[in-house]
Amino acid sequence: MDGLLTPRESAEFIAENSRDVFIDCGGVRRVAELLLAKAAGPELRVGAWKALHELNPKAADEAAVNWVFVTDTLNFSFWSESDEHRCLVGYGGKTYSGYWSLCAAVNRALDEGIPITSASYYATVTLDEVRHILRSDTDVPMPLIEERHRILNETGKILLEKFEGSFLNCVRKSDKSAQKLLHLVVESFPSYRDVTQFEGKRISFYKRAQILVADTWSVLEGKGDGCFKDISRITMFADYRLPQVLVYLGALKYSDELLEKLLKGEVLSYGNRQEVEIRGCSLWCVELIRDCLLELTEKKDEKTSGEINSILLDYFLWDYARDHREDMKGIPFHRTRCIYY
Ligand SMILES: Nc1nc2c(c(CN[C@H]3C=C[C@H](O)[C@@H]3O)cn2[C@@H]2O[C@H](COP(=O)(O)O)[C@@H](O)[C@H]2O)c(=O)[nH]1
């Protein structure tokens, strides 16, 4: 698309023109130092995706790639009005919320013999069947069920028409380039087109497309079809959790006016100026944290477990946000209801 900025270009432009969201350089350095202490640990490596998360597939085969595809196709908007009243899914003796409730529901369906990861199934799955598959253990359903149903049908039909029903065929058309795969995904599947405007420019975040490429790299353990030579060009994923944890860690700051709005739980519509500033400054903030961390590892000649990229930083910070939910209670996340993140 002509004149459309890449996520990284978009983020830099937004950060330069932002009025209500600011990057704190001292905070950036402190987060980089926090990550430096983890650089040689088990988290900041591609293997963590499987080792640290029991719901993720352990295999690296076609079925596992198609698990990632259907999960990331539905990987959006899990937040509920009140944290006490939300969708929960019990699986394997544990209860899952948010994004993990989706993974638990997918695995539960597979255990029940429902082929939810097969395009030939979800291309024509009915709304009632989707309601059953994504059913909650509480009286709060997973948000946007109708949209999830529509997107499953739309995406399944395209995967059948263009890629013989398997996302691995899409991966194999990308010449082992993460950028080529990213663009093939957004060109082929409309629900992944996370693009909007800011100050007269057309900008992209491609949050679900980027996390799809990242999770494909992870499930294939960075090997074989998943050995993307340019994986480090994928940026962090602009969702609603990363901004919250970056504010909590002091790397990102909101204006008083915006903070007050978020504390009141006001909804920001997709593409709203402040919503775009939150997403763009968060993305740029993680890029700066990565640059600072790489500088620190060189200076201190710190051993790292392979190349540190924005994906691994994102995963770490997202998991950190999960593990520090209670501590972060006072920091609001922004409420945007959409199918893009
Ligand atoms: N930036 C970023 N956003 C991420 C993820 C993930 C899941 N990836 C994990 C799974 C395996 C890997 O090891 C990753 O650890 C979900 N999300 C987004 O968060 C929101 C849900 O949050 P909550 O309501 O708290 O569950 C929603 O917008 C969802 O799209 C990530 O990694 N990074």
PDB file of C-alpha atoms in Angstrom, residues 11-164:
ATOM      1  CA  ALA A  11       5.855   4.414  15.999  1.00  0.00           C
ATOM      2  CA  GLU A  12       8.755   6.845  15.524  1.00  0.00           C
ATOM      3  CA  PHE A  13       6.469   9.400  13.822  1.00  0.00           C
ATOM      4  CA  ILE A  14       3.827   9.086  16.562  1.00  0.00           C
ATOM      5  CA  ALA A  15       6.400   9.410  19.354  1.00  0.00           C
ATOM      6  CA  GLU A  16       7.750  12.602  17.741  1.00  0.00           C
ATOM      7  CA  ASN A  17       4.278  14.153  17.565  1.00  0.00           C
ATOM      8  CA  SER A  18       2.611  12.743  20.669  1.00  0.00           C
ATOM      9  CA  ARG A  19       0.810  15.171  23.011  1.00  0.00           C
ATOM     10  CA  ASP A  20      -0.514  12.915  25.784  1.00  0.00           C
ATOM     11  CA  VAL A  21       1.964  10.033  25.940  1.00  0.00           C
ATOM     12  CA  PHE A  22       5.702  10.385  26.644  1.00  0.00           C
ATOM     13  CA  ILE A  23       8.724   8.103  26.763  1.00  0.00           C
ATOM     14  CA  ASP A  24      10.867   8.481  29.896  1.00  0.00           C
ATOM     15  CA  CYS A  25      14.548   7.897  29.035  1.00  0.00           C
ATOM     16  CA  GLY A  26      15.473   7.142  32.624  1.00  0.00           C
ATOM     17  CA  GLY A  27      12.697   4.577  32.745  1.00  0.00           C
ATOM     18  CA  VAL A  28      13.862   3.084  29.442  1.00  0.00           C
ATOM     19  CA  ARG A  29      17.323   2.561  30.915  1.00  0.00           C
ATOM     20  CA  ARG A  30      15.951   1.045  34.115  1.00  0.00           C
ATOM     21  CA  VAL A  31      13.882  -1.459  32.132  1.00  0.00           C
ATOM     22  CA  ALA A  32      16.932  -2.289  29.997  1.00  0.00           C
ATOM     23  CA  GLU A  33      18.903  -2.953  33.189  1.00  0.00           C
ATOM     24  CA  LEU A  34      16.072  -5.159  34.516  1.00  0.00           C
ATOM     25  CA  LEU A  35      16.231  -7.131  31.258  1.00  0.00           C
ATOM     26  CA  LEU A  36      20.050  -7.261  31.304  1.00  0.00           C
ATOM     27  CA  ALA A  37      19.862  -9.285  34.497  1.00  0.00           C
ATOM     28  CA  LYS A  38      17.670 -11.766  32.595  1.00  0.00           C
ATOM     29  CA  ALA A  39      19.712 -11.767  29.366  1.00  0.00           C
ATOM     30  CA  ALA A  40      21.287 -15.178  29.961  1.00  0.00           C
ATOM     31  CA  GLY A  41      18.200 -16.620  31.677  1.00  0.00           C
ATOM     32  CA  PRO A  42      15.500 -19.008  30.386  1.00  0.00           C
ATOM     33  CA  GLU A  43      12.986 -16.258  29.502  1.00  0.00           C
ATOM     34  CA  LEU A  44      14.795 -14.281  26.782  1.00  0.00           C
ATOM     35  CA  ARG A  45      15.095 -17.115  24.312  1.00  0.00           C
ATOM     36  CA  VAL A  46      12.846 -18.610  21.633  1.00  0.00           C
ATOM     37  CA  GLY A  47      12.480 -21.840  23.641  1.00  0.00           C
ATOM     38  CA  ALA A  48      10.635 -19.987  26.432  1.00  0.00           C
ATOM     39  CA  TRP A  49       7.460 -19.918  24.325  1.00  0.00           C
ATOM     40  CA  LYS A  50       7.036 -23.650  24.940  1.00  0.00           C
ATOM     41  CA  ALA A  51       8.976 -24.096  28.174  1.00  0.00           C
ATOM     42  CA  LEU A  52       7.104 -21.414  30.154  1.00  0.00           C
ATOM     43  CA  HIS A  53       3.558 -21.830  28.803  1.00  0.00           C
ATOM     44  CA  GLU A  54       1.806 -25.159  29.306  1.00  0.00           C
ATOM     45  CA  LEU A  55      -1.063 -24.362  26.895  1.00  0.00           C
ATOM     46  CA  ASN A  56       1.210 -23.752  23.914  1.00  0.00           C
ATOM     47  CA  PRO A  57       1.827 -26.732  21.594  1.00  0.00           C
ATOM     48  CA  LYS A  58       5.034 -28.653  22.311  1.00  0.00           C
ATOM     49  CA  ALA A  59       5.275 -30.024  18.759  1.00  0.00           C
ATOM     50  CA  ALA A  60       6.811 -28.142  15.808  1.00  0.00           C
ATOM     51  CA  ASP A  61       4.677 -29.738  13.109  1.00  0.00           C
ATOM     52  CA  GLU A  62       1.933 -28.580  10.708  1.00  0.00           C
ATOM     53  CA  ALA A  63      -0.802 -29.120  13.311  1.00  0.00           C
ATOM     54  CA  ALA A  64       1.072 -26.870  15.772  1.00  0.00           C
ATOM     55  CA  VAL A  65       1.455 -24.147  13.119  1.00  0.00           C
ATOM     56  CA  ASN A  66      -2.285 -24.308  12.421  1.00  0.00           C
ATOM     57  CA  TRP A  67      -2.957 -24.092  16.168  1.00  0.00           C
ATOM     58  CA  VAL A  68      -0.959 -20.835  16.231  1.00  0.00           C
ATOM     59  CA  PHE A  69      -2.820 -19.503  13.191  1.00  0.00           C
ATOM     60  CA  VAL A  70      -6.354 -20.024  14.518  1.00  0.00           C
ATOM     61  CA  THR A  71      -5.366 -18.777  17.992  1.00  0.00           C
ATOM     62  CA  ASP A  72      -3.748 -15.584  16.685  1.00  0.00           C
ATOM     63  CA  THR A  73      -6.691 -15.055  14.341  1.00  0.00           C
ATOM     64  CA  LEU A  74      -8.814 -14.775  17.518  1.00  0.00           C
ATOM     65  CA  ASN A  75      -6.140 -13.117  19.679  1.00  0.00           C
ATOM     66  CA  PHE A  76      -7.913  -9.849  20.542  1.00  0.00           C
ATOM     67  CA  SER A  77      -9.988  -7.928  23.076  1.00  0.00           C
ATOM     68  CA  PHE A  78     -10.250 -10.102  26.190  1.00  0.00           C
ATOM     69  CA  TRP A  79     -10.644  -7.282  28.692  1.00  0.00           C
ATOM     70  CA  SER A  80     -13.925  -7.061  30.648  1.00  0.00           C
ATOM     71  CA  GLU A  81     -15.680  -4.126  32.348  1.00  0.00           C
ATOM     72  CA  SER A  82     -14.664  -5.409  35.793  1.00  0.00           C
ATOM     73  CA  ASP A  83     -11.763  -7.723  36.589  1.00  0.00           C
ATOM     74  CA  GLU A  84     -13.969  -9.582  39.084  1.00  0.00           C
ATOM     75  CA  HIS A  85     -16.626 -10.311  36.453  1.00  0.00           C
ATOM     76  CA  ARG A  86     -14.935 -11.849  33.422  1.00  0.00           C
ATOM     77  CA  CYS A  87     -14.774 -14.821  31.082  1.00  0.00           C
ATOM     78  CA  LEU A  88     -12.928 -17.781  32.649  1.00  0.00           C
ATOM     79  CA  VAL A  89     -12.134 -21.199  31.143  1.00  0.00           C
ATOM     80  CA  GLY A  90     -11.209 -24.213  33.250  1.00  0.00           C
ATOM     81  CA  TYR A  91      -8.805 -26.664  31.611  1.00  0.00           C
ATOM     82  CA  GLY A  92      -6.534 -29.394  32.972  1.00  0.00           C
ATOM     83  CA  GLY A  93      -7.439 -28.510  36.534  1.00  0.00           C
ATOM     84  CA  LYS A  94      -6.536 -24.826  36.174  1.00  0.00           C
ATOM     85  CA  THR A  95      -8.653 -21.703  35.462  1.00  0.00           C
ATOM     86  CA  TYR A  96      -7.550 -19.319  32.718  1.00  0.00           C
ATOM     87  CA  SER A  97      -8.538 -15.724  31.952  1.00  0.00           C
ATOM     88  CA  GLY A  98      -7.818 -13.267  29.134  1.00  0.00           C
ATOM     89  CA  TYR A  99      -5.698 -14.487  26.254  1.00  0.00           C
ATOM     90  CA  TRP A 100      -5.052 -17.777  28.037  1.00  0.00           C
ATOM     91  CA  SER A 101      -8.799 -18.441  28.238  1.00  0.00           C
ATOM     92  CA  LEU A 102      -8.773 -18.542  24.425  1.00  0.00           C
ATOM     93  CA  CYS A 103      -5.905 -21.062  24.357  1.00  0.00           C
ATOM     94  CA  ALA A 104      -7.626 -23.176  27.006  1.00  0.00           C
ATOM     95  CA  ALA A 105     -10.865 -23.141  24.975  1.00  0.00           C
ATOM     96  CA  VAL A 106      -9.018 -24.198  21.795  1.00  0.00           C
ATOM     97  CA  ASN A 107      -7.296 -27.083  23.611  1.00  0.00           C
ATOM     98  CA  ARG A 108     -10.580 -28.102  25.302  1.00  0.00           C
ATOM     99  CA  ALA A 109     -12.302 -28.225  21.890  1.00  0.00           C
ATOM    100  CA  LEU A 110      -9.536 -30.413  20.452  1.00  0.00           C
ATOM    101  CA  ASP A 111      -9.840 -32.762  23.464  1.00  0.00           C
ATOM    102  CA  GLU A 112     -13.609 -32.917  22.763  1.00  0.00           C
ATOM    103  CA  GLY A 113     -12.886 -34.007  19.181  1.00  0.00           C
ATOM    104  CA  ILE A 114     -13.815 -30.635  17.642  1.00  0.00           C
ATOM    105  CA  PRO A 115     -11.269 -29.903  14.823  1.00  0.00           C
ATOM    106  CA  ILE A 116     -11.139 -26.163  15.648  1.00  0.00           C
ATOM    107  CA  THR A 117      -7.651 -25.776  14.106  1.00  0.00           C
ATOM    108  CA  SER A 118      -8.788 -27.139  10.712  1.00  0.00           C
ATOM    109  CA  ALA A 119      -9.810 -24.507   8.151  1.00  0.00           C
ATOM    110  CA  SER A 120     -12.262 -26.953   6.573  1.00  0.00           C
ATOM    111  CA  TYR A 121     -14.097 -26.918   9.924  1.00  0.00           C
ATOM    112  CA  TYR A 122     -13.965 -23.268  10.956  1.00  0.00           C
ATOM    113  CA  ALA A 123     -14.686 -21.960   7.422  1.00  0.00           C
ATOM    114  CA  THR A 124     -18.305 -23.059   7.978  1.00  0.00           C
ATOM    115  CA  VAL A 125     -18.580 -23.319  11.752  1.00  0.00           C
ATOM    116  CA  THR A 126     -21.867 -21.840  13.017  1.00  0.00           C
ATOM    117  CA  LEU A 127     -22.272 -19.073  15.597  1.00  0.00           C
ATOM    118  CA  ASP A 128     -23.822 -21.519  18.072  1.00  0.00           C
ATOM    119  CA  GLU A 129     -20.863 -23.880  17.658  1.00  0.00           C
ATOM    120  CA  VAL A 130     -18.421 -20.989  18.264  1.00  0.00           C
ATOM    121  CA  ARG A 131     -20.398 -20.014  21.371  1.00  0.00           C
ATOM    122  CA  HIS A 132     -20.021 -23.594  22.602  1.00  0.00           C
ATOM    123  CA  ILE A 133     -16.289 -23.808  21.778  1.00  0.00           C
ATOM    124  CA  LEU A 134     -15.472 -20.478  23.494  1.00  0.00           C
ATOM    125  CA  ARG A 135     -17.918 -20.982  26.377  1.00  0.00           C
ATOM    126  CA  SER A 136     -17.003 -19.430  29.714  1.00  0.00           C
ATOM    127  CA  ASP A 137     -17.281 -21.074  33.154  1.00  0.00           C
ATOM    128  CA  THR A 138     -18.841 -17.800  34.374  1.00  0.00           C
ATOM    129  CA  ASP A 139     -21.888 -15.929  33.105  1.00  0.00           C
ATOM    130  CA  VAL A 140     -19.547 -13.529  31.257  1.00  0.00           C
ATOM    131  CA  PRO A 141     -18.934 -14.724  27.677  1.00  0.00           C
ATOM    132  CA  MET A 142     -15.712 -14.047  25.785  1.00  0.00           C
ATOM    133  CA  PRO A 143     -16.107 -10.552  24.260  1.00  0.00           C
ATOM    134  CA  LEU A 144     -16.988 -10.069  20.540  1.00  0.00           C
ATOM    135  CA  ILE A 145     -18.221 -13.641  19.979  1.00  0.00           C
ATOM    136  CA  GLU A 146     -20.116 -12.642  16.810  1.00  0.00           C
ATOM    137  CA  GLU A 147     -16.997 -11.003  15.361  1.00  0.00           C
ATOM    138  CA  ARG A 148     -14.931 -14.061  16.249  1.00  0.00           C
ATOM    139  CA  HIS A 149     -17.443 -16.225  14.383  1.00  0.00           C
ATOM    140  CA  ARG A 150     -17.403 -13.951  11.320  1.00  0.00           C
ATOM    141  CA  ILE A 151     -13.593 -13.842  11.291  1.00  0.00           C
ATOM    142  CA  LEU A 152     -13.304 -17.627  11.602  1.00  0.00           C
ATOM    143  CA  ASN A 153     -15.570 -18.159   8.588  1.00  0.00           C
ATOM    144  CA  GLU A 154     -13.820 -15.449   6.532  1.00  0.00           C
ATOM    145  CA  THR A 155     -10.293 -16.588   7.414  1.00  0.00           C
ATOM    146  CA  GLY A 156     -11.033 -20.298   7.012  1.00  0.00           C
ATOM    147  CA  LYS A 157     -12.473 -19.761   3.528  1.00  0.00           C
ATOM    148  CA  ILE A 158      -9.401 -17.756   2.431  1.00  0.00           C
ATOM    149  CA  LEU A 159      -6.982 -20.313   3.890  1.00  0.00           C
ATOM    150  CA  LEU A 160      -8.769 -23.038   1.911  1.00  0.00           C
ATOM    151  CA  GLU A 161      -8.862 -21.002  -1.327  1.00  0.00           C
ATOM    152  CA  LYS A 162      -5.321 -19.601  -1.275  1.00  0.00           C
ATOM    153  CA  PHE A 163      -3.234 -21.960   0.871  1.00  0.00           C
ATOM    154  CA  GLU A 164      -4.893 -25.417   0.565  1.00  0.00           C
TER     155      GLU A 164
END
